[in-house]
Backbone as CSV, one residue per row, in Angstrom:
resi,resn,N_x,N_y,N_z,CA_x,CA_y,CA_z,C_x,C_y,C_z
1,MET,-11.665,-127.021,-23.797,-12.055,-127.705,-22.580,-12.632,-129.080,-22.930
2,PHE,-12.483,-129.994,-21.999,-13.012,-131.338,-22.169,-13.740,-131.722,-20.895
3,ARG,-14.975,-132.179,-21.032,-15.806,-132.542,-19.877,-15.851,-134.055,-19.720
4,HIS,-15.818,-134.482,-18.467,-15.864,-135.906,-18.112,-16.831,-136.029,-16.942
5,ILE,-17.969,-136.674,-17.183,-18.989,-136.828,-16.146,-19.262,-138.316,-15.970
6,VAL,-19.211,-138.763,-14.712,-19.456,-140.171,-14.411,-20.517,-140.261,-13.324
7,LEU,-21.482,-141.138,-13.540,-22.469,-141.471,-12.514,-22.183,-142.896,-12.069
8,PHE,-21.778,-143.052,-10.818,-21.495,-144.367,-10.244,-22.719,-144.822,-9.463
9,ARG,-23.330,-145.920,-9.860,-24.454,-146.499,-9.115,-23.845,-147.536,-8.172
10,ILE,-23.811,-147.198,-6.885,-23.179,-148.044,-5.874,-24.009,-149.308,-5.665
11,HIS,-23.331,-150.447,-5.592,-24.022,-151.709,-5.324,-24.672,-151.653,-3.945
12,ASP,-25.829,-152.270,-3.830,-26.620,-152.193,-2.597,-25.907,-152.752,-1.372
13,ASP,-25.013,-153.716,-1.541,-24.363,-154.354,-0.399,-23.098,-153.639,0.077
14,VAL,-22.771,-152.495,-0.493,-21.558,-151.753,-0.132,-21.869,-150.800,1.015
15,GLY,-21.050,-150.863,2.072,-21.260,-150.014,3.238,-20.894,-148.557,2.992
16,ASP,-21.473,-147.688,3.813,-21.231,-146.247,3.670,-19.763,-145.872,3.851
17,ALA,-19.052,-146.560,4.741,-17.637,-146.236,4.963,-16.832,-146.454,3.679
18,ARG,-17.144,-147.508,2.968,-16.435,-147.781,1.713,-16.795,-146.747,0.643
19,VAL,-18.037,-146.312,0.634,-18.453,-145.265,-0.309,-17.724,-143.960,0.016
20,ASP,-17.663,-143.611,1.295,-16.957,-142.391,1.699,-15.486,-142.450,1.300
21,ALA,-14.851,-143.616,1.480,-13.445,-143.775,1.095,-13.281,-143.619,-0.416
22,ALA,-14.226,-144.147,-1.178,-14.165,-144.017,-2.635,-14.300,-142.557,-3.058
23,ILE,-15.203,-141.836,-2.419,-15.372,-140.411,-2.737,-14.087,-139.652,-2.435
24,ASP,-13.468,-139.931,-1.296,-12.200,-139.280,-0.953,-11.128,-139.596,-1.995
25,MET,-11.061,-140.864,-2.419,-10.081,-141.269,-3.427,-10.313,-140.498,-4.727
26,LEU,-11.556,-140.455,-5.173,-11.869,-139.759,-6.423,-11.597,-138.265,-6.322
27,GLN,-11.906,-137.675,-5.191,-11.694,-136.239,-5.011,-10.212,-135.885,-5.099
28,GLY,-9.352,-136.848,-4.773,-7.913,-136.622,-4.866,-7.440,-136.286,-6.273
29,PHE,-8.223,-136.638,-7.283,-7.839,-136.329,-8.660,-8.003,-134.847,-8.995
30,ALA,-8.579,-134.074,-8.122,-8.754,-132.637,-8.369,-7.415,-131.938,-8.587
31,ALA,-6.346,-132.495,-8.008,-5.024,-131.879,-8.130,-4.238,-132.407,-9.332
32,PHE,-4.827,-133.263,-10.132,-4.134,-133.845,-11.276,-3.825,-132.753,-12.305
33,PRO,-2.637,-132.789,-12.927,-2.306,-131.779,-13.943,-3.337,-131.752,-15.071
34,GLY,-3.741,-130.561,-15.448,-4.696,-130.387,-16.531,-6.144,-130.324,-16.095
35,VAL,-6.404,-130.567,-14.803,-7.772,-130.481,-14.288,-8.101,-129.019,-13.999
36,VAL,-9.177,-128.537,-14.580,-9.641,-127.167,-14.353,-10.613,-127.136,-13.178
37,SER,-11.513,-128.116,-13.132,-12.430,-128.233,-11.990,-12.762,-129.703,-11.792
38,TRP,-13.075,-130.045,-10.548,-13.370,-131.439,-10.212,-14.320,-131.459,-9.028
39,ILE,-15.441,-132.121,-9.194,-16.416,-132.269,-8.109,-16.758,-133.744,-7.992
40,THR,-16.708,-134.256,-6.781,-17.177,-135.609,-6.498,-18.117,-135.506,-5.312
41,THR,-19.351,-135.987,-5.475,-20.343,-135.878,-4.408,-21.398,-136.963,-4.570
42,ARG,-22.159,-137.163,-3.515,-23.289,-138.093,-3.584,-24.503,-137.366,-4.154
43,SER,-25.291,-138.092,-4.925,-26.557,-137.542,-5.400,-27.513,-137.411,-4.222
44,LEU,-28.291,-136.360,-4.221,-29.300,-136.169,-3.179,-30.510,-137.069,-3.403
45,ASP,-30.675,-137.557,-4.616,-31.811,-138.416,-4.973,-31.371,-139.878,-4.902
46,GLU,-31.904,-140.622,-3.940,-31.546,-142.030,-3.780,-32.714,-142.962,-4.095
47,ARG,-33.683,-142.482,-4.856,-34.849,-143.310,-5.167,-34.480,-144.587,-5.914
48,LYS,-33.442,-144.539,-6.721,-33.020,-145.729,-7.471,-31.673,-146.228,-6.977
49,GLY,-31.344,-145.917,-5.728,-30.083,-146.356,-5.145,-29.128,-145.201,-4.936
50,ARG,-27.998,-145.535,-4.338,-26.970,-144.522,-4.070,-26.147,-144.270,-5.328
51,VAL,-25.977,-142.998,-5.656,-25.224,-142.596,-6.839,-24.169,-141.579,-6.424
52,VAL,-22.939,-141.802,-6.879,-21.858,-140.841,-6.699,-21.636,-140.165,-8.047
53,ILE,-21.553,-138.846,-8.013,-21.368,-138.043,-9.222,-19.931,-137.540,-9.262
54,GLU,-19.293,-137.739,-10.402,-17.960,-137.185,-10.636,-18.091,-136.268,-11.843
55,GLU,-17.819,-134.999,-11.644,-17.947,-134.008,-12.715,-16.623,-133.276,-12.842
56,ALA,-15.955,-133.459,-13.988,-14.620,-132.887,-14.162,-14.520,-132.116,-15.470
57,THR,-13.716,-131.069,-15.423,-13.364,-130.320,-16.620,-11.847,-130.341,-16.743
58,PHE,-11.373,-130.705,-17.916,-9.940,-130.725,-18.210,-9.633,-129.609,-19.195
59,GLU,-8.394,-129.140,-19.179,-8.023,-128.049,-20.078,-8.045,-128.478,-21.543
60,SER,-7.923,-129.788,-21.797,-7.935,-130.285,-23.175,-8.224,-131.780,-23.181
61,ARG,-8.535,-132.278,-24.356,-8.727,-133.726,-24.488,-7.425,-134.463,-24.173
62,GLY,-6.303,-133.877,-24.560,-5.005,-134.485,-24.264,-4.772,-134.630,-22.770
63,ALA,-5.142,-133.600,-22.004,-5.004,-133.673,-20.544,-5.872,-134.796,-19.990
64,PHE,-7.073,-134.940,-20.542,-7.954,-136.028,-20.114,-7.345,-137.385,-20.449
65,GLU,-6.808,-137.537,-21.648,-6.208,-138.814,-22.050,-5.018,-139.165,-21.158
66,ARG,-4.224,-138.172,-20.764,-3.113,-138.431,-19.842,-3.644,-138.897,-18.492
67,PHE,-4.696,-138.253,-18.017,-5.337,-138.659,-16.761,-5.850,-140.092,-16.870
68,ARG,-6.531,-140.384,-17.952,-7.140,-141.702,-18.128,-6.106,-142.829,-18.138
69,GLY,-4.932,-142.554,-18.654,-3.883,-143.565,-18.707,-2.999,-143.625,-17.480
70,ASP,-3.173,-142.686,-16.569,-2.330,-142.641,-15.374,-2.597,-143.861,-14.487
71,PRO,-1.542,-144.474,-13.937,-1.725,-145.654,-13.080,-2.665,-145.413,-11.894
72,ALA,-2.683,-144.213,-11.346,-3.590,-143.917,-10.222,-5.048,-143.998,-10.680
73,HIS,-5.326,-143.522,-11.882,-6.693,-143.612,-12.408,-7.062,-145.063,-12.705
74,VAL,-6.130,-145.822,-13.239,-6.389,-147.239,-13.523,-6.727,-147.975,-12.225
75,ARG,-5.973,-147.701,-11.155,-6.267,-148.315,-9.847,-7.632,-147.878,-9.334
76,ALA,-7.948,-146.603,-9.484,-9.249,-146.101,-9.019,-10.388,-146.772,-9.782
77,ALA,-10.216,-146.962,-11.076,-11.252,-147.624,-11.877,-11.474,-149.051,-11.392
78,LYS,-10.405,-149.739,-11.047,-10.540,-151.106,-10.519,-11.279,-151.093,-9.188
79,THR,-10.947,-150.137,-8.336,-11.631,-150.019,-7.045,-13.113,-149.756,-7.249
80,MET,-13.433,-148.822,-8.137,-14.839,-148.492,-8.366,-15.592,-149.660,-9.000
81,ALA,-14.926,-150.462,-9.822,-15.579,-151.619,-10.441,-16.017,-152.635,-9.390
82,GLU,-15.341,-152.645,-8.245,-15.699,-153.562,-7.162,-16.966,-153.124,-6.434
83,ILE,-17.273,-151.832,-6.465,-18.382,-151.328,-5.645,-19.518,-150.692,-6.436
84,ALA,-19.349,-150.542,-7.757,-20.357,-149.786,-8.515,-20.381,-150.180,-9.989
85,ASP,-21.498,-149.871,-10.618,-21.597,-149.813,-12.074,-21.583,-148.325,-12.414
86,TRP,-21.252,-147.976,-13.668,-21.222,-146.549,-13.979,-21.587,-146.254,-15.417
87,TRP,-21.941,-144.985,-15.615,-22.248,-144.423,-16.927,-21.368,-143.198,-17.093
88,ILE,-20.779,-143.061,-18.275,-19.822,-141.982,-18.527,-20.318,-141.110,-19.673
89,GLY,-20.140,-139.809,-19.500,-20.372,-138.853,-20.571,-19.123,-138.011,-20.746
90,ASP,-18.468,-138.113,-21.899,-17.273,-137.329,-22.212,-17.569,-136.491,-23.450
91,TYR,-17.188,-135.223,-23.404,-17.431,-134.380,-24.580,-16.544,-133.145,-24.559
92,GLU,-16.322,-132.594,-25.761,-15.590,-131.334,-25.917,-16.532,-130.195,-25.557
93,ALA,-16.027,-129.232,-24.813,-16.863,-128.093,-24.415,-16.286,-126.808,-24.977
C-alpha cells in the first residue's frame, strides 16, 4: 500500500463556491485505477484558515506514480495551485 496525504491551505480571498468545486474535482479521483480509498473533506479546525484534506491509499507506489503523471491530476494540481498552498506526505504503508 502507498499513502498520499495532502493538506491544502486555501488562500483567504477564495470564495466558498470555488472551494466546493475543488473538493468535488478532487473527490473524482476516488475512481482512479489503483485507488483503494480516497477521502477529500474540509478540516473542522479553521483557526489558521480553511484547510482541505485529501487522504488517499493506493494499492502500490506504481499505482500512485501512474496517478501522479495522469493529465487529469496535472490539471487538478494547476487548479489547486491557483487557490491554495499545500503540504504533502507520501509513504509506504
